[in-house]
Coordinates of C-alpha atoms and ligand atoms in Angstrom, one line a residue:
M1 CA 58.4 75.0 -52.1
N2 CA 58.9 71.8 -53.2
T3 CA 57.0 70.4 -49.5
K4 CA 58.5 66.5 -50.1
G5 CA 59.6 65.3 -47.3
I6 CA 59.5 68.7 -45.0
T7 CA 58.7 66.8 -41.7
L8 CA 56.8 68.7 -39.4
T9 CA 59.9 68.9 -37.8
R10 CA 61.8 71.0 -40.1
H11 CA 58.7 72.5 -40.8
I12 CA 58.8 74.0 -37.6
L13 CA 62.2 74.6 -37.8
L14 CA 61.2 77.2 -40.7
E15 CA 58.5 78.6 -39.3
Q16 CA 60.8 79.2 -36.2
R17 CA 63.4 80.6 -38.1
A18 CA 60.8 84.0 -39.4
H19 CA 60.6 84.4 -35.1
P20 CA 63.8 86.2 -34.3
S21 CA 63.1 85.4 -30.6
A22 CA 62.3 81.7 -31.0
T23 CA 64.3 80.1 -28.8
G24 CA 63.6 76.2 -30.6
E25 CA 61.2 75.3 -27.9
L26 CA 57.6 75.6 -29.4
S27 CA 59.9 73.5 -32.0
T28 CA 60.3 70.6 -29.8
L29 CA 56.8 71.1 -28.7
L30 CA 55.6 71.0 -31.6
A31 CA 57.2 67.5 -32.5
Q32 CA 56.8 66.0 -28.9
I33 CA 53.3 66.5 -29.2
G34 CA 54.0 64.1 -32.7
L35 CA 55.9 61.7 -31.1
A36 CA 52.6 61.6 -28.4
T37 CA 50.1 61.1 -31.5
K38 CA 52.4 58.5 -33.0
L39 CA 52.1 56.7 -30.3
I40 CA 48.0 57.2 -29.9
T41 CA 48.4 56.2 -33.5
R42 CA 49.9 52.9 -33.2
A43 CA 47.2 52.2 -30.2
V44 CA 44.0 53.1 -32.5
N45 CA 46.0 50.8 -35.5
R46 CA 45.9 48.0 -32.7
A47 CA 42.8 48.4 -30.7
G48 CA 40.7 46.0 -32.2
L49 CA 44.4 43.4 -31.1
V50 CA 45.3 44.2 -28.1
D51 CA 42.8 45.5 -24.7
I52 CA 42.4 48.4 -25.5
L53 CA 38.9 49.1 -26.5
G54 CA 35.3 49.5 -24.4
V55 CA 35.7 51.5 -21.0
T56 CA 37.6 51.5 -17.7
G57 CA 33.9 52.2 -15.4
A58 CA 35.6 55.6 -14.1
V59 CA 32.4 58.7 -14.9
N60 CA 35.4 62.0 -16.0
V61 CA 34.7 65.6 -14.8
H62 CA 31.8 65.7 -17.3
G63 CA 29.7 62.7 -16.5
E64 CA 31.1 61.0 -19.2
E65 CA 32.2 57.5 -19.0
V66 CA 35.3 57.0 -20.0
K67 CA 36.8 55.0 -22.4
R68 CA 40.4 53.0 -22.3
L69 CA 42.0 54.8 -25.3
D70 CA 40.9 58.2 -23.3
E71 CA 42.4 57.0 -21.0
Y72 CA 46.1 56.1 -22.7
A73 CA 45.8 59.2 -24.3
N74 CA 46.2 61.1 -21.9
Q75 CA 48.5 58.8 -20.2
T76 CA 50.6 59.0 -22.8
F77 CA 50.2 63.4 -23.1
L78 CA 51.9 62.1 -18.8
N79 CA 54.4 60.6 -20.0
V80 CA 56.0 62.3 -22.9
F81 CA 55.0 65.4 -21.2
G82 CA 55.8 65.0 -17.4
H83 CA 59.8 65.4 -17.2
S84 CA 60.0 66.6 -21.2
G85 CA 60.8 70.3 -19.2
L86 CA 58.8 72.1 -21.9
V87 CA 55.4 72.7 -19.9
C88 CA 54.8 74.2 -16.8
T89 CA 51.0 72.6 -16.8
L90 CA 49.3 69.8 -18.5
I91 CA 45.4 70.7 -18.8
S92 CA 43.1 67.4 -20.4
E93 CA 39.8 67.4 -21.3
E94 CA 40.4 63.5 -18.6
M95 CA 42.0 65.6 -15.5
E96 CA 39.3 67.8 -13.7
V97 CA 42.0 69.4 -12.2
P98 CA 45.9 70.8 -14.3
R99 CA 49.2 68.8 -13.6
H100 CA 51.3 71.2 -12.5
L101 CA 54.7 70.4 -13.2
P102 CA 57.1 72.7 -11.2
E103 CA 59.9 70.8 -12.0
N104 CA 59.2 71.8 -15.4
C105 CA 58.3 75.1 -14.6
S106 CA 62.2 76.8 -14.6
Q107 CA 62.7 76.3 -18.4
G108 CA 59.2 75.5 -19.1
K109 CA 58.2 78.2 -21.0
Y110 CA 54.4 76.8 -22.2
T111 CA 50.6 75.7 -20.7
L112 CA 49.5 72.8 -22.7
F113 CA 45.7 72.2 -22.8
F114 CA 44.4 69.1 -25.0
D115 CA 41.8 66.8 -25.4
P116 CA 43.5 63.6 -25.6
L117 CA 40.6 61.5 -27.5
D118 CA 37.7 62.9 -29.2
G119 CA 35.1 61.3 -30.6
S120 CA 35.2 58.6 -27.7
S121 CA 31.9 57.3 -29.0
N122 CA 33.5 56.4 -32.5
I123 CA 36.0 54.3 -31.1
D124 CA 34.6 50.9 -30.7
V125 CA 33.3 51.2 -34.0
N126 CA 36.4 51.4 -35.8
G127 CA 35.6 55.5 -36.3
T128 CA 37.1 58.1 -36.8
I129 CA 38.9 60.1 -33.4
G130 CA 41.1 62.8 -33.1
T131 CA 43.5 64.8 -31.1
I132 CA 43.2 68.4 -30.2
F133 CA 45.8 70.9 -28.6
S134 CA 46.7 74.1 -27.3
I135 CA 49.7 76.1 -26.4
H136 CA 49.8 79.2 -24.5
H137 CA 52.9 80.8 -22.8
R138 CA 52.8 80.3 -19.3
L139 CA 52.7 83.1 -17.2
N140 CA 55.6 84.8 -15.2
G141 CA 56.7 85.1 -11.4
D142 CA 54.6 83.2 -9.1
A143 CA 51.9 83.4 -11.3
H144 CA 52.1 80.2 -13.6
G145 CA 49.6 77.0 -11.5
T146 CA 47.1 79.0 -10.6
K147 CA 43.5 79.6 -12.3
Q148 CA 44.9 83.0 -14.0
E149 CA 47.2 80.4 -15.4
W150 CA 44.4 78.8 -17.6
L151 CA 41.9 80.4 -17.8
R152 CA 43.5 82.1 -20.9
S153 CA 41.1 83.7 -24.3
G154 CA 42.2 81.6 -27.7
S155 CA 43.4 85.2 -29.0
E156 CA 45.9 84.7 -26.8
Q157 CA 47.8 81.2 -28.0
V158 CA 50.7 80.6 -29.2
A159 CA 50.2 77.5 -31.6
A160 CA 46.9 74.4 -32.3
G161 CA 46.4 71.7 -33.8
Y162 CA 44.7 68.2 -33.4
V163 CA 45.6 65.1 -35.2
I164 CA 43.0 63.5 -36.9
Y165 CA 42.6 59.6 -36.9
G166 CA 40.8 58.1 -39.9
P167 CA 41.6 55.9 -43.2
G168 CA 46.0 57.7 -42.8
T169 CA 46.6 59.9 -39.9
L170 CA 47.0 63.6 -40.0
L171 CA 48.8 66.6 -38.5
V172 CA 47.4 70.0 -39.2
Y173 CA 48.7 72.5 -36.8
T174 CA 49.1 76.7 -36.9
A175 CA 51.3 78.9 -35.3
G176 CA 49.8 81.7 -36.1
K177 CA 51.4 81.6 -39.9
G178 CA 49.2 80.2 -41.9
V179 CA 47.7 76.2 -41.3
H180 CA 49.7 73.3 -42.4
G181 CA 48.8 69.4 -42.6
F182 CA 51.1 66.5 -42.1
T183 CA 50.3 62.9 -43.3
L184 CA 52.0 60.1 -41.3
D185 CA 54.4 57.8 -43.2
P186 CA 53.7 55.0 -41.2
S187 CA 57.0 53.6 -43.5
I188 CA 58.5 55.6 -41.8
G189 CA 57.4 57.2 -38.8
E190 CA 58.0 60.6 -39.8
F191 CA 55.1 63.4 -40.9
L192 CA 55.2 64.7 -43.8
L193 CA 54.2 67.7 -45.7
S194 CA 50.9 67.5 -47.3
H195 CA 48.6 70.0 -47.2
E196 CA 50.9 73.2 -47.1
N197 CA 49.0 76.2 -46.1
I198 CA 45.3 75.5 -45.9
R199 CA 42.4 77.8 -46.5
I200 CA 38.8 77.0 -46.0
P201 CA 36.6 78.1 -49.3
A202 CA 34.4 81.0 -48.6
R203 CA 31.3 79.2 -48.4
G204 CA 30.5 75.5 -48.6
K205 CA 28.0 73.3 -49.7
T206 CA 27.8 71.1 -46.6
Y207 CA 25.8 71.7 -43.0
S208 CA 27.1 69.4 -39.2
I209 CA 24.8 69.0 -36.7
N210 CA 24.0 66.1 -34.5
E211 CA 19.5 66.2 -36.2
G212 CA 19.2 64.0 -32.8
N213 CA 18.7 67.3 -30.8
Y214 CA 15.9 69.0 -32.9
P215 CA 13.3 68.8 -30.0
V216 CA 15.3 70.6 -27.5
W217 CA 16.9 73.1 -31.0
Q218 CA 16.6 77.0 -30.1
T219 CA 14.8 79.1 -32.3
P220 CA 17.4 79.9 -34.8
T221 CA 18.9 76.8 -34.9
R222 CA 15.8 75.3 -36.5
S223 CA 15.4 78.3 -38.7
L224 CA 18.6 78.5 -40.0
I225 CA 18.8 74.5 -40.5
D226 CA 15.0 74.3 -41.7
Y227 CA 16.4 77.8 -44.5
L228 CA 19.6 75.2 -45.6
K229 CA 17.5 72.8 -46.4
E230 CA 14.9 75.3 -48.3
K231 CA 15.6 74.8 -52.6
D232 CA 17.0 78.4 -54.0
S233 CA 18.9 77.4 -56.3
G234 CA 19.9 81.5 -56.4
T235 CA 21.8 80.4 -53.6
G236 CA 23.2 76.5 -53.8
R237 CA 20.7 75.7 -50.9
P238 CA 19.6 72.4 -50.0
Y239 CA 23.0 72.5 -48.8
S240 CA 24.0 68.1 -48.0
S241 CA 24.5 67.5 -44.5
R242 CA 27.4 65.3 -43.2
Y243 CA 28.2 64.4 -39.2
V244 CA 30.2 62.4 -37.7
G245 CA 30.4 62.3 -34.4
A246 CA 34.1 63.5 -34.0
L247 CA 34.6 66.6 -33.4
V248 CA 38.0 66.6 -35.0
A249 CA 36.0 64.6 -38.4
D250 CA 33.5 67.1 -39.2
F251 CA 36.1 70.3 -39.0
H252 CA 38.6 68.6 -40.7
R253 CA 36.2 67.8 -43.9
T254 CA 34.8 71.5 -43.5
L255 CA 38.2 72.8 -43.4
L256 CA 39.1 71.6 -46.5
Q257 CA 36.1 71.4 -48.3
G258 CA 33.6 74.2 -46.5
G259 CA 30.2 74.4 -45.0
I260 CA 29.8 75.4 -40.9
F261 CA 29.5 72.7 -37.7
L262 CA 27.4 73.2 -35.5
Y263 CA 26.8 72.8 -31.8
P264 CA 24.5 75.3 -30.7
G265 CA 23.0 75.6 -27.2
D266 CA 19.5 74.3 -26.6
M267 CA 16.6 74.3 -24.4
K268 CA 18.7 70.9 -22.2
N269 CA 22.2 72.1 -22.6
P270 CA 22.1 76.4 -23.0
Q271 CA 26.1 76.1 -22.8
G272 CA 25.6 73.6 -25.5
K273 CA 28.2 69.9 -25.3
L274 CA 32.4 70.9 -26.3
R275 CA 34.8 72.6 -24.7
L276 CA 36.1 76.1 -24.7
L277 CA 40.0 75.2 -23.3
Y278 CA 40.7 72.3 -25.5
E279 CA 37.9 72.4 -28.4
A280 CA 36.4 75.5 -28.8
A281 CA 39.3 77.8 -29.0
P282 CA 42.4 75.6 -30.3
L283 CA 39.7 74.5 -33.7
A284 CA 38.9 78.4 -33.9
F285 CA 42.7 79.7 -33.8
V286 CA 42.9 77.2 -37.2
A287 CA 39.8 78.3 -38.7
E288 CA 40.5 81.3 -38.6
Q289 CA 44.1 81.0 -39.7
A290 CA 42.3 79.5 -42.3
G291 CA 40.2 82.1 -43.4
G292 CA 37.7 81.2 -41.2
R293 CA 35.5 82.4 -38.4
A294 CA 34.1 80.3 -35.3
V295 CA 31.8 82.5 -33.0
T296 CA 29.2 80.9 -30.4
G297 CA 26.1 82.3 -32.5
T298 CA 26.9 86.4 -31.2
E299 CA 30.4 86.6 -29.5
R300 CA 34.0 85.6 -31.3
I301 CA 35.0 82.2 -29.6
M302 CA 39.1 84.1 -29.5
D303 CA 38.0 86.9 -28.1
I304 CA 36.0 84.7 -24.8
R305 CA 37.5 85.0 -21.2
P306 CA 37.0 81.3 -19.5
T307 CA 35.5 81.5 -15.7
E308 CA 35.7 78.1 -15.5
L309 CA 38.2 75.1 -16.5
H310 CA 35.8 72.8 -18.6
Q311 CA 33.5 75.0 -19.4
R312 CA 31.5 74.6 -22.1
V313 CA 30.4 76.8 -25.6
P314 CA 27.9 76.9 -28.2
L315 CA 30.0 76.8 -31.4
L316 CA 29.3 77.4 -35.1
I317 CA 32.5 77.2 -37.1
G318 CA 33.4 76.9 -41.1
S319 CA 33.4 79.0 -44.3
P320 CA 33.1 82.6 -43.3
E321 CA 30.0 83.4 -46.0
D322 CA 28.3 80.0 -44.3
V323 CA 29.1 81.3 -40.4
A324 CA 28.0 85.0 -41.4
L325 CA 24.8 83.7 -42.6
A326 CA 24.1 81.6 -39.2
E327 CA 25.2 84.2 -37.4
E328 CA 21.6 86.3 -38.9
F329 CA 19.9 83.1 -37.7
Y330 CA 21.2 84.4 -34.1
T331 CA 21.8 87.2 -33.9
G332 CA 18.1 87.8 -34.8
R333 CA 19.0 90.3 -38.4
K334 CA 18.1 87.4 -40.4
K335 CA 14.4 87.1 -38.4
R336 CA 14.1 90.7 -39.1
D337 CA 14.4 90.6 -42.9
R338 CA 12.3 87.9 -43.7
E339 CA 9.8 90.1 -41.5
R340 CA 10.4 92.9 -43.7
R341 CA 10.1 91.1 -47.1
K342 CA 6.6 89.7 -45.8
T343 CA 5.0 93.0 -44.9
S344 CA 6.1 94.6 -48.1
H345 CA 4.9 91.7 -50.3
R346 CA 1.6 92.4 -47.9
T347 CA 1.7 95.5 -49.1
D348 CA 2.5 95.8 -52.5
Ligands
LIG401 P1 34.9 63.9 -26.6 O1 34.3 62.4 -27.1 O2 36.7 64.4 -26.5 O3 34.3 63.6 -25.6 O4 34.2 64.9 -27.7 C1 33.4 64.4 -28.7 C2 31.6 66.2 -28.8 C3 32.7 66.2 -30.0 O5 33.9 64.8 -30.7 C4 32.0 65.8 -30.9 O6 31.1 67.2 -32.5 C5 30.5 65.7 -30.0 O7 30.7 64.9 -28.8 C6 29.5 64.9 -30.3 O8 28.2 65.0 -29.5 P2 26.8 64.4 -29.8 O9 26.8 62.9 -29.8 O10 26.0 64.7 -28.7 O11 26.2 64.1 -31.4
LIG402 MN1 36.4 66.0 -27.6
LIG403 MN1 37.9 63.5 -25.2

């Protein structure tokens, strides 16, 4: 298909046509996410000029200081979806409790989970940041607005994706039929199809992890990263290290070039840092739709049934062969193989 000039809205409508039961509301919802992130792009691009950098002085539910742009991005989503009639409940990293919109629930079929601004530590240094979103069907009957509504496993997602605010603004989404990327053309204010049907390479050449946490890494993480650094021309090691410090940026590079991103649990935070519902699960959906994988080390991210709204999970995500290799270290298979080889060398 000639992808020239295909806008996000047109692409979603074409996709929706493939779902006879679709009523176009998902298309409208995704188009509204496009609108919200265009407004955030405008603020991000002028952040140095208008009074929107720095902190608000508040601390969020995770004990993290809230940046002005976190606040602005969150409020933008509330403004865009508040009276849209599309969404019955909004769940945000920046809001301790979900925002239930009963007036929307009669016709609003969806529950929207989002990290309004990901990579906040990069804001004040003009680094790459992003927005992550995850869309679920709302539950019928009076279950909406209750815990069952938002404690949903990743495999129930209807659509998910992210927007990366870098040299360009790029929106990447999946609705279960592949992964597609749209670049914002600021001269016309439209997201235009630029990366159709993204597929992640089976294996990459980079690993992405915060090496500053080495002192608290658990053994599998240390052994895996040490292994990736060992020279072995047969398997293409050593890998290069790349770490931006914004999940969306580190994931997007991994999606396009292959490799593995890891934010594992460690001795200080056994569940790691990233949140399941609006960081790990949506990116896991995108990764799997592009042929990649996303695990905790021992469990598929998309299978996890959350018990808490802002629950954290360890995240290993990327090329299928790189994630499979990592799993061998977390399930102990690699250690057993290496010990077996050592003993067989000794008896040879
Ligand atoms: P957020 O800005 O939404 O809180 O997310 C920050 C996350 C994620 O973007 C990134 O991968 C990770 O924090 C980086 O954490 P470290 O600074 O501990 O490496
Ligand atoms: Mn985040
Ligand atoms: Mn955030």
